[in-house]
Amino acid sequence: MPTPGTPLRIGTMEVTGRLYKSATSETRASDDGYVTNDLLDFYRPMVAAGTPLIVTGNLFVSRQGKSAGRQAGIDTDEKIVGLAAWARLAHSGGTKLVAQLNHGGRQVAKAAPGERIVSASDVREPMYGCKPSPLRRDELPGIVDSFVRAAGRAVAAGMDGLQIHAAHGYLLSQFLTPHTNRRNDDYGGSLENRARLLLDVMAAVRAEVGDRFPILVKMNGTDDLPYRRACTTSELIRVARWLQDFGADAIEISRGHYESWPGMVQGNYRGFVYNSVTRGPLASSSRVRKAAMLAVGPVMERVAGRLRPPTEGFNLDSAAQFTEVLSIPVICVGGFHTKQGIEQAIGSGKVDAVSAARAFIADPHLYRNVVSHPTRDRPVCGYCNICIASFSTTRIDCGSEDIRTFRDANVRRLSADELSITPADRVPTAPS
């Protein structure tokens, strides 16, 4: 029976365990997307703790696709230097680093200067309140090319693999979902058409990086869009099989769009709306919109708590359906934060590995604590979701003062040698 410490092969990549750091927006890059020492320092204790695999926060493949403030990018060759330092940091502790490639589509806090917010169709995004412009048919090859060029930079930077982000209602997910894709050309309508852009990206990226460079894909197990035309789990499984045929080496299963809130980040929500408006992604909204959100926030948080209470492994059942039909590894993210829950999920055979994001923010030594502490039973992350509520404006960190204190105590217990892990050189000052 596999355990969190059992190795796993993903394509040509040998990974030393089965508990991974899933992608999360760090809000620690420079304003124009260059890797900073602050960003590297965020990952340093995870590397020191032996985390087998880390997926970067979503790296924007183009200025148009930048979805958040202080988000790291992979859109220009000048950024390769910082990305390479990131890879060296990971490798210094034996960690595999996977670059997540993403285009935000309509889920963009603020359009980059000279760019417009785009999507498959002109369906308004309720969180940010923006109405995107539909991408023209002749613009789609440029979208594919932006992923291809980004993939080449991931290889040049020494990354161990890449992950195409087709989940969470970002651009590729927007094309998959009928609610956000109302096109009447060959990229809309049938599932085959709605999956065309994703498969175009998959095929072109595979041709760019060759057969031996690992490609993972993150996708929803459910769109979690009640009363809207969602992509069904059975449809998403069909897409996953096509991706496998096109050369994907692993699938990570998550759920939801931004407008699925609170489904995508199940947990506790007290203060979520307040923090989103005052120090998070909605801080740049209009005064009227912010006032309205703050007025209804407490009610929204109470309703969210009833609809989506904290649940460990809340995507496990849908992920298991992918495992049944795929021959490549299936990774499941969604609320994993306890030793028992992680071990049970991996040992159940429902998935090949599990990943976590919020739990690693609260406890960057999660992997070591799960694998090396036989009696460890205190979950560090309480899924208050303040870390998620603060992204795009405030650097990501745990929102609980008690947990930060507990985490810092764990950091001090690491040996001096482990704490001294550094990349070969510090990141140079990003070009102005």
Short mmCIF file of C-alpha atoms in Angstrom, two decimals:
data_model
loop_
_atom_site.label_atom_id
_atom_site.label_comp_id
_atom_site.label_asym_id
_atom_site.label_seq_id
_atom_site.Cartn_x
_atom_site.Cartn_y
_atom_site.Cartn_z
CA MET A 1 0.00 0.00 0.00
CA PRO A 2 1.54 3.36 -1.00
CA THR A 3 2.31 5.94 1.67
CA PRO A 4 3.19 9.67 1.50
CA GLY A 5 6.86 8.62 1.34
CA THR A 6 6.46 6.11 -1.51
CA PRO A 7 8.16 7.25 -4.74
CA LEU A 8 6.08 7.93 -7.85
CA ARG A 9 7.04 8.19 -11.50
CA ILE A 10 5.46 11.02 -13.50
CA GLY A 11 6.52 10.58 -17.09
CA THR A 12 10.31 10.51 -16.99
CA MET A 13 10.41 12.26 -13.59
CA GLU A 14 11.06 10.23 -10.45
CA VAL A 15 9.47 11.90 -7.42
CA THR A 16 10.52 10.76 -3.95
CA GLY A 17 7.08 10.94 -2.32
CA ARG A 18 3.36 11.46 -2.90
CA LEU A 19 2.46 14.62 -0.95
CA TYR A 20 3.06 17.73 -3.04
CA LYS A 21 2.79 21.50 -2.72
CA SER A 22 0.01 22.54 -5.08
CA ALA A 23 0.11 25.89 -6.83
CA THR A 24 -0.98 28.99 -4.98
CA SER A 25 -0.65 32.67 -5.82
CA GLU A 26 2.23 33.94 -3.70
CA THR A 27 1.91 37.72 -4.28
CA ARG A 28 5.67 37.94 -3.76
CA ALA A 29 7.04 38.62 -7.26
CA SER A 30 7.88 42.12 -8.46
CA ASP A 31 5.05 44.22 -9.86
CA ASP A 32 6.05 43.22 -13.39
CA GLY A 33 6.40 39.54 -12.61
CA TYR A 34 10.08 38.93 -11.87
CA VAL A 35 11.14 36.39 -9.26
CA THR A 36 12.28 38.06 -6.04
CA ASN A 37 14.22 36.87 -3.01
CA ASP A 38 10.99 37.26 -1.04
CA LEU A 39 9.39 34.70 -3.36
CA LEU A 40 12.29 32.28 -2.94
CA ASP A 41 12.23 32.70 0.83
CA PHE A 42 8.58 31.59 0.82
CA TYR A 43 9.63 28.21 -0.60
CA ARG A 44 12.92 27.78 1.23
CA PRO A 45 11.52 25.95 4.31
CA MET A 46 9.39 23.68 2.10
CA VAL A 47 12.55 22.64 0.26
CA ALA A 48 14.43 22.23 3.55
CA ALA A 49 11.67 19.92 4.79
CA GLY A 50 12.11 17.59 1.82
CA THR A 51 8.87 18.33 -0.02
CA PRO A 52 9.10 15.99 -3.05
CA LEU A 53 7.43 18.25 -5.61
CA ILE A 54 6.40 21.90 -5.69
CA VAL A 55 4.19 23.44 -8.36
CA THR A 56 4.85 27.16 -8.76
CA GLY A 57 2.07 29.66 -8.32
CA ASN A 58 0.38 30.31 -11.66
CA LEU A 59 2.92 31.93 -13.97
CA PHE A 60 1.33 34.23 -16.51
CA VAL A 61 2.24 33.31 -20.08
CA SER A 62 1.50 36.80 -21.43
CA ARG A 63 0.80 40.29 -20.10
CA GLN A 64 -2.79 39.84 -21.24
CA GLY A 65 -3.04 36.69 -19.11
CA LYS A 66 -1.71 38.21 -15.89
CA SER A 67 -4.48 37.67 -13.37
CA ALA A 68 -3.22 39.15 -10.09
CA GLY A 69 -0.91 41.66 -8.51
CA ARG A 70 2.71 40.68 -7.83
CA GLN A 71 2.17 37.46 -9.77
CA ALA A 72 5.29 35.79 -11.19
CA GLY A 73 5.51 35.58 -14.97
CA ILE A 74 7.09 33.39 -17.61
CA ASP A 75 6.19 35.66 -20.51
CA THR A 76 9.63 37.00 -21.48
CA ASP A 77 13.13 35.58 -21.81
CA GLU A 78 14.41 38.16 -19.31
CA LYS A 79 12.55 36.31 -16.54
CA ILE A 80 14.47 33.07 -17.10
CA VAL A 81 17.28 34.17 -14.76
CA GLY A 82 14.97 34.42 -11.75
CA LEU A 83 13.09 31.25 -12.66
CA ALA A 84 16.42 29.42 -12.87
CA ALA A 85 17.32 30.59 -9.35
CA TRP A 86 13.98 29.19 -8.20
CA ALA A 87 14.79 25.83 -9.81
CA ARG A 88 18.25 25.76 -8.23
CA LEU A 89 16.75 26.41 -4.81
CA ALA A 90 14.41 23.45 -5.26
CA HIS A 91 17.15 21.17 -6.52
CA SER A 92 19.45 22.06 -3.63
CA GLY A 93 17.05 20.15 -1.36
CA GLY A 94 16.12 17.38 -3.79
CA THR A 95 12.73 18.92 -4.64
CA LYS A 96 11.26 18.75 -8.13
CA LEU A 97 9.93 22.10 -9.37
CA VAL A 98 7.07 22.24 -11.87
CA ALA A 99 6.19 25.51 -13.62
CA GLN A 100 2.45 26.15 -13.79
CA LEU A 101 1.52 27.98 -17.01
CA ASN A 102 -1.64 30.05 -16.99
CA HIS A 103 -3.71 32.68 -18.76
CA GLY A 104 -6.28 34.33 -16.49
CA GLY A 105 -8.90 35.04 -19.14
CA ARG A 106 -11.81 36.93 -17.57
CA GLN A 107 -10.59 36.25 -14.01
CA VAL A 108 -8.25 39.23 -13.95
CA ALA A 109 -8.13 41.75 -11.12
CA LYS A 110 -7.10 44.54 -13.46
CA ALA A 111 -6.16 44.55 -17.14
CA ALA A 112 -2.50 45.24 -17.91
CA PRO A 113 -1.85 48.61 -19.59
CA GLY A 114 -2.72 48.38 -23.26
CA GLU A 115 -4.42 44.99 -22.85
CA ARG A 116 -8.07 44.01 -22.71
CA ILE A 117 -9.72 41.35 -20.56
CA VAL A 118 -10.67 38.40 -22.77
CA SER A 119 -12.51 35.10 -22.56
CA ALA A 120 -14.26 32.55 -24.74
CA SER A 121 -17.42 34.70 -24.68
CA ASP A 122 -18.60 37.99 -23.17
CA VAL A 123 -20.06 36.49 -19.98
CA ARG A 124 -19.60 38.86 -17.05
CA GLU A 125 -17.35 37.68 -14.20
CA PRO A 126 -19.26 38.35 -10.95
CA MET A 127 -16.33 38.48 -8.52
CA TYR A 128 -14.47 41.26 -10.31
CA GLY A 129 -17.53 42.60 -12.12
CA CYS A 130 -15.79 42.73 -15.51
CA LYS A 131 -17.32 41.85 -18.86
CA PRO A 132 -14.64 40.33 -21.09
CA SER A 133 -14.20 40.64 -24.82
CA PRO A 134 -14.59 37.36 -26.72
CA LEU A 135 -11.35 36.20 -28.30
CA ARG A 136 -11.51 36.34 -32.09
CA ARG A 137 -10.80 33.16 -34.02
CA ASP A 138 -7.62 34.69 -35.44
CA GLU A 139 -6.32 35.46 -31.92
CA LEU A 140 -6.37 31.86 -30.72
CA PRO A 141 -3.08 30.81 -32.39
CA GLY A 142 -1.43 33.61 -30.41
CA ILE A 143 -2.82 32.16 -27.17
CA VAL A 144 -1.38 28.76 -28.07
CA ASP A 145 1.96 30.34 -28.98
CA SER A 146 2.16 32.13 -25.61
CA PHE A 147 1.94 28.75 -23.84
CA VAL A 148 4.51 27.24 -26.20
CA ARG A 149 7.03 30.02 -25.62
CA ALA A 150 6.45 29.83 -21.87
CA ALA A 151 7.08 26.08 -21.96
CA GLY A 152 10.40 26.67 -23.71
CA ARG A 153 11.38 29.10 -20.95
CA ALA A 154 10.51 26.51 -18.29
CA VAL A 155 12.92 24.10 -19.96
CA ALA A 156 15.60 26.79 -20.28
CA ALA A 157 15.23 27.68 -16.58
CA GLY A 158 15.93 24.10 -15.53
CA MET A 159 12.44 23.30 -14.30
CA ASP A 160 11.64 19.60 -13.87
CA GLY A 161 8.29 19.79 -15.60
CA LEU A 162 5.37 22.07 -16.36
CA GLN A 163 1.68 22.12 -15.56
CA ILE A 164 -0.94 23.51 -17.92
CA HIS A 165 -3.63 25.22 -15.83
CA ALA A 166 -7.05 24.26 -17.16
CA ALA A 167 -8.94 24.50 -13.86
CA HIS A 168 -10.50 27.13 -11.58
CA GLY A 169 -12.24 29.10 -14.32
CA TYR A 170 -9.10 30.52 -15.92
CA LEU A 171 -8.99 30.89 -19.70
CA LEU A 172 -8.62 27.24 -20.73
CA SER A 173 -11.27 26.29 -18.18
CA GLN A 174 -13.51 29.06 -19.54
CA PHE A 175 -13.37 27.45 -22.96
CA LEU A 176 -14.28 24.04 -21.51
CA THR A 177 -17.34 25.27 -19.58
CA PRO A 178 -20.63 25.92 -21.45
CA HIS A 179 -21.54 28.69 -18.98
CA THR A 180 -18.54 30.75 -20.04
CA ASN A 181 -18.20 29.44 -23.62
CA ARG A 182 -21.18 30.39 -25.80
CA ARG A 183 -19.32 30.47 -29.08
CA ASN A 184 -20.83 29.24 -32.32
CA ASP A 185 -17.56 28.51 -34.14
CA ASP A 186 -15.36 25.41 -33.99
CA TYR A 187 -14.21 26.36 -30.46
CA GLY A 188 -17.72 26.30 -28.97
CA GLY A 189 -20.78 24.10 -28.72
CA SER A 190 -19.82 20.41 -28.50
CA LEU A 191 -17.36 19.11 -25.90
CA GLU A 192 -14.91 18.37 -28.70
CA ASN A 193 -15.04 22.00 -29.78
CA ARG A 194 -14.87 23.41 -26.26
CA ALA A 195 -11.80 21.26 -25.54
CA ARG A 196 -10.11 22.26 -28.79
CA LEU A 197 -8.06 25.18 -27.40
CA LEU A 198 -6.79 23.11 -24.46
CA LEU A 199 -5.84 20.23 -26.77
CA ASP A 200 -4.21 22.68 -29.20
CA VAL A 201 -2.10 23.96 -26.30
CA MET A 202 -1.30 20.43 -25.11
CA ALA A 203 -0.21 19.25 -28.55
CA ALA A 204 1.88 22.35 -29.30
CA VAL A 205 3.58 22.35 -25.90
CA ARG A 206 4.40 18.65 -26.20
CA ALA A 207 5.93 19.29 -29.63
CA GLU A 208 7.98 22.16 -28.15
CA VAL A 209 9.44 20.34 -25.13
CA GLY A 210 9.77 16.85 -26.60
CA ASP A 211 8.67 13.47 -25.31
CA ARG A 212 10.84 13.33 -22.21
CA PHE A 213 9.88 16.58 -20.46
CA PRO A 214 7.01 15.95 -18.00
CA ILE A 215 3.71 17.76 -18.65
CA LEU A 216 1.00 17.80 -15.99
CA VAL A 217 -2.47 19.29 -16.41
CA LYS A 218 -4.60 20.78 -13.65
CA MET A 219 -8.33 20.51 -14.29
CA ASN A 220 -11.62 20.48 -12.48
CA GLY A 221 -13.32 17.31 -11.35
CA THR A 222 -16.46 19.41 -11.13
CA ASP A 223 -17.13 22.99 -12.18
CA ASP A 224 -19.32 23.42 -9.08
CA LEU A 225 -21.65 25.88 -10.83
CA PRO A 226 -25.19 25.11 -9.61
CA TYR A 227 -28.00 26.44 -11.86
CA ARG A 228 -25.49 27.25 -14.60
CA ARG A 229 -24.37 25.24 -17.62
CA ALA A 230 -21.38 23.52 -16.08
CA CYS A 231 -19.00 21.02 -17.57
CA THR A 232 -19.99 17.66 -16.04
CA THR A 233 -17.57 15.26 -14.38
CA SER A 234 -18.16 12.70 -17.12
CA GLU A 235 -17.27 15.32 -19.74
CA LEU A 236 -14.15 16.33 -17.84
CA ILE A 237 -13.08 12.68 -17.65
CA ARG A 238 -13.41 12.46 -21.44
CA VAL A 239 -11.20 15.54 -21.75
CA ALA A 240 -8.64 13.98 -19.41
CA ARG A 241 -8.51 10.87 -21.61
CA TRP A 242 -7.88 13.06 -24.66
CA LEU A 243 -5.12 14.86 -22.77
CA GLN A 244 -3.54 11.52 -21.91
CA ASP A 245 -3.66 10.56 -25.59
CA PHE A 246 -2.02 13.90 -26.47
CA GLY A 247 0.90 13.22 -24.12
CA ALA A 248 -0.04 14.43 -20.63
CA ASP A 249 1.96 12.66 -17.91
CA ALA A 250 -0.32 13.35 -14.92
CA ILE A 251 -3.60 15.05 -14.03
CA GLU A 252 -4.22 17.10 -10.88
CA ILE A 253 -7.90 17.31 -9.93
CA SER A 254 -9.40 20.39 -8.27
CA ARG A 255 -12.77 22.13 -8.63
CA GLY A 256 -14.65 25.29 -9.39
CA HIS A 257 -14.41 28.76 -10.90
CA TYR A 258 -14.01 32.01 -8.99
CA GLU A 259 -17.78 32.37 -9.12
CA SER A 260 -18.11 28.94 -7.48
CA TRP A 261 -17.16 30.56 -4.16
CA PRO A 262 -17.17 29.11 -1.59
CA GLY A 263 -16.90 25.71 -3.29
CA MET A 264 -13.33 26.10 -4.56
CA VAL A 265 -11.89 26.94 -1.12
CA GLN A 266 -14.04 25.00 1.34
CA GLY A 267 -13.26 25.83 4.93
CA ASN A 268 -14.01 28.69 7.32
CA TYR A 269 -14.97 32.11 6.02
CA ARG A 270 -15.19 34.54 8.92
CA GLY A 271 -13.52 37.72 7.71
CA PHE A 272 -13.04 36.39 4.16
CA VAL A 273 -15.03 39.12 2.42
CA TYR A 274 -13.58 41.89 4.62
CA ASN A 275 -10.03 40.78 3.87
CA SER A 276 -10.74 40.33 0.16
CA VAL A 277 -12.03 43.90 -0.05
CA THR A 278 -9.53 45.64 2.22
CA ARG A 279 -6.28 43.76 1.54
CA GLY A 280 -6.98 41.23 -1.21
CA PRO A 281 -8.04 40.92 -4.86
CA LEU A 282 -11.05 43.25 -4.56
CA ALA A 283 -9.04 46.14 -3.06
CA SER A 284 -8.86 47.80 -6.48
CA SER A 285 -12.63 47.67 -7.00
CA SER A 286 -14.75 50.83 -7.08
CA ARG A 287 -15.77 52.42 -3.80
CA VAL A 288 -19.41 51.56 -4.46
CA ARG A 289 -18.62 47.91 -5.15
CA LYS A 290 -16.43 47.63 -2.06
CA ALA A 291 -19.08 49.26 0.14
CA ALA A 292 -21.71 46.83 -1.15
CA MET A 293 -19.45 43.84 -0.57
CA LEU A 294 -18.64 44.93 2.97
CA ALA A 295 -22.34 45.42 3.71
CA VAL A 296 -23.36 41.91 2.62
CA GLY A 297 -20.10 40.23 3.63
CA PRO A 298 -21.09 38.90 7.07
CA VAL A 299 -24.21 37.26 5.64
CA MET A 300 -22.26 35.78 2.72
CA GLU A 301 -19.70 34.33 5.14
CA ARG A 302 -22.35 32.71 7.34
CA VAL A 303 -24.14 31.19 4.34
CA ALA A 304 -20.83 29.97 2.92
CA GLY A 305 -19.99 28.27 6.19
CA ARG A 306 -23.23 26.34 6.07
CA LEU A 307 -22.99 25.42 2.38
CA ARG A 308 -19.32 24.43 2.35
CA PRO A 309 -18.07 23.50 5.84
CA PRO A 310 -14.45 22.35 6.26
CA THR A 311 -13.97 18.91 4.71
CA GLU A 312 -10.69 17.10 4.19
CA GLY A 313 -10.23 15.65 0.72
CA PHE A 314 -13.37 17.22 -0.72
CA ASN A 315 -12.30 16.39 -4.29
CA LEU A 316 -11.31 12.80 -3.57
CA ASP A 317 -14.48 11.12 -4.82
CA SER A 318 -14.43 12.92 -8.15
CA ALA A 319 -10.69 12.34 -8.54
CA ALA A 320 -11.25 8.62 -8.01
CA GLN A 321 -13.41 8.55 -11.13
CA PHE A 322 -10.44 9.84 -13.15
CA THR A 323 -8.15 7.22 -11.61
CA GLU A 324 -10.49 4.46 -12.78
CA VAL A 325 -10.09 5.34 -16.47
CA LEU A 326 -6.61 6.89 -16.75
CA SER A 327 -3.30 5.06 -16.90
CA ILE A 328 -1.27 8.15 -15.91
CA PRO A 329 -1.01 9.31 -12.27
CA VAL A 330 -3.93 11.24 -10.79
CA ILE A 331 -3.19 13.81 -8.07
CA CYS A 332 -5.94 15.20 -5.84
CA VAL A 333 -5.97 18.59 -4.12
CA GLY A 334 -8.66 19.82 -1.76
CA GLY A 335 -8.50 20.33 1.99
CA PHE A 336 -5.77 17.85 2.89
CA HIS A 337 -4.08 18.94 6.11
CA THR A 338 -3.84 16.04 8.57
CA LYS A 339 -1.47 13.08 8.66
CA GLN A 340 -4.39 10.65 8.91
CA GLY A 341 -6.35 12.20 6.05
CA ILE A 342 -3.33 12.31 3.74
CA GLU A 343 -2.28 8.73 4.51
CA GLN A 344 -5.81 7.41 4.04
CA ALA A 345 -6.25 9.15 0.70
CA ILE A 346 -2.95 7.85 -0.71
CA GLY A 347 -3.44 4.37 0.73
CA SER A 348 -7.02 4.08 -0.53
CA GLY A 349 -5.98 3.63 -4.15
CA LYS A 350 -8.44 6.32 -5.20
CA VAL A 351 -5.56 8.55 -6.34
CA ASP A 352 -1.83 8.19 -6.84
CA ALA A 353 -0.82 11.29 -4.86
CA VAL A 354 -2.31 14.25 -3.02
CA SER A 355 -1.39 17.92 -3.00
CA ALA A 356 -2.09 20.82 -0.69
CA ALA A 357 -1.69 24.59 -0.84
CA ARG A 358 -3.18 26.27 2.22
CA ALA A 359 -1.78 23.58 4.53
CA PHE A 360 1.75 24.26 3.23
CA ILE A 361 1.27 28.00 3.75
CA ALA A 362 0.44 27.34 7.40
CA ASP A 363 3.09 24.63 7.81
CA PRO A 364 5.85 24.62 5.17
CA HIS A 365 7.25 21.50 6.86
CA LEU A 366 4.02 19.58 6.26
CA TYR A 367 5.71 16.82 4.27
CA ARG A 368 8.34 16.16 6.94
CA ASN A 369 5.73 16.26 9.67
CA VAL A 370 3.49 13.77 7.88
CA VAL A 371 6.26 11.36 6.87
CA SER A 372 8.63 11.55 9.85
CA HIS A 373 6.35 12.17 12.84
CA PRO A 374 4.56 8.89 13.61
CA THR A 375 2.44 10.47 16.34
CA ARG A 376 1.85 13.85 14.71
CA ASP A 377 -1.89 14.50 15.10
CA ARG A 378 -2.22 18.26 15.37
CA PRO A 379 -3.39 19.83 12.10
CA VAL A 380 -1.66 23.17 11.75
CA CYS A 381 -3.96 24.67 9.09
CA GLY A 382 -7.47 25.48 10.23
CA TYR A 383 -8.57 26.57 6.73
CA CYS A 384 -9.57 30.05 7.84
CA ASN A 385 -8.96 31.06 4.18
CA ILE A 386 -7.47 34.44 5.09
CA CYS A 387 -4.39 33.54 3.03
CA ILE A 388 -6.58 33.08 -0.05
CA ALA A 389 -8.62 36.20 0.72
CA SER A 390 -5.46 38.32 0.72
CA PHE A 391 -3.81 37.28 -2.55
CA SER A 392 -3.09 39.76 -5.35
CA THR A 393 -2.58 42.67 -2.92
CA THR A 394 -0.97 41.30 0.25
CA ARG A 395 1.90 38.80 0.24
CA ILE A 396 0.59 35.33 0.99
CA ASP A 397 1.08 34.10 4.55
CA CYS A 398 -0.98 32.33 7.17
CA GLY A 399 -3.75 34.54 8.55
CA SER A 400 -3.65 33.00 12.01
CA GLU A 401 -1.23 34.53 14.51
CA ASP A 402 -1.34 31.35 16.62
CA ILE A 403 -0.43 29.20 13.63
CA ARG A 404 2.37 31.54 12.57
CA THR A 405 3.83 31.28 16.07
CA PHE A 406 3.58 27.49 15.99
CA ARG A 407 5.09 27.39 12.49
CA ASP A 408 8.00 29.66 13.43
CA ALA A 409 8.76 27.38 16.36
CA ASN A 410 9.00 24.48 13.91
CA VAL A 411 11.32 26.50 11.69
CA ARG A 412 13.72 27.05 14.58
CA ARG A 413 13.85 23.29 15.17
CA LEU A 414 15.40 22.72 11.75
CA SER A 415 19.15 22.24 11.73
CA ALA A 416 21.46 25.09 10.80
CA ASP A 417 22.57 23.22 7.68
CA GLU A 418 18.98 22.84 6.49
CA LEU A 419 18.20 26.47 7.08
CA SER A 420 21.26 27.56 5.12
CA ILE A 421 19.99 26.11 1.83
CA THR A 422 20.28 28.89 -0.73
CA PRO A 423 20.23 29.13 -4.52
CA ALA A 424 23.62 29.37 -6.22
CA ASP A 425 23.20 33.11 -6.44
CA ARG A 426 20.66 35.62 -5.28
CA VAL A 427 18.16 36.96 -7.76
CA PRO A 428 19.57 40.07 -9.46
CA THR A 429 17.55 43.22 -9.41
CA ALA A 430 14.81 42.92 -12.03
CA PRO A 431 15.08 45.21 -15.06
CA SER A 432 13.08 48.40 -14.70
#
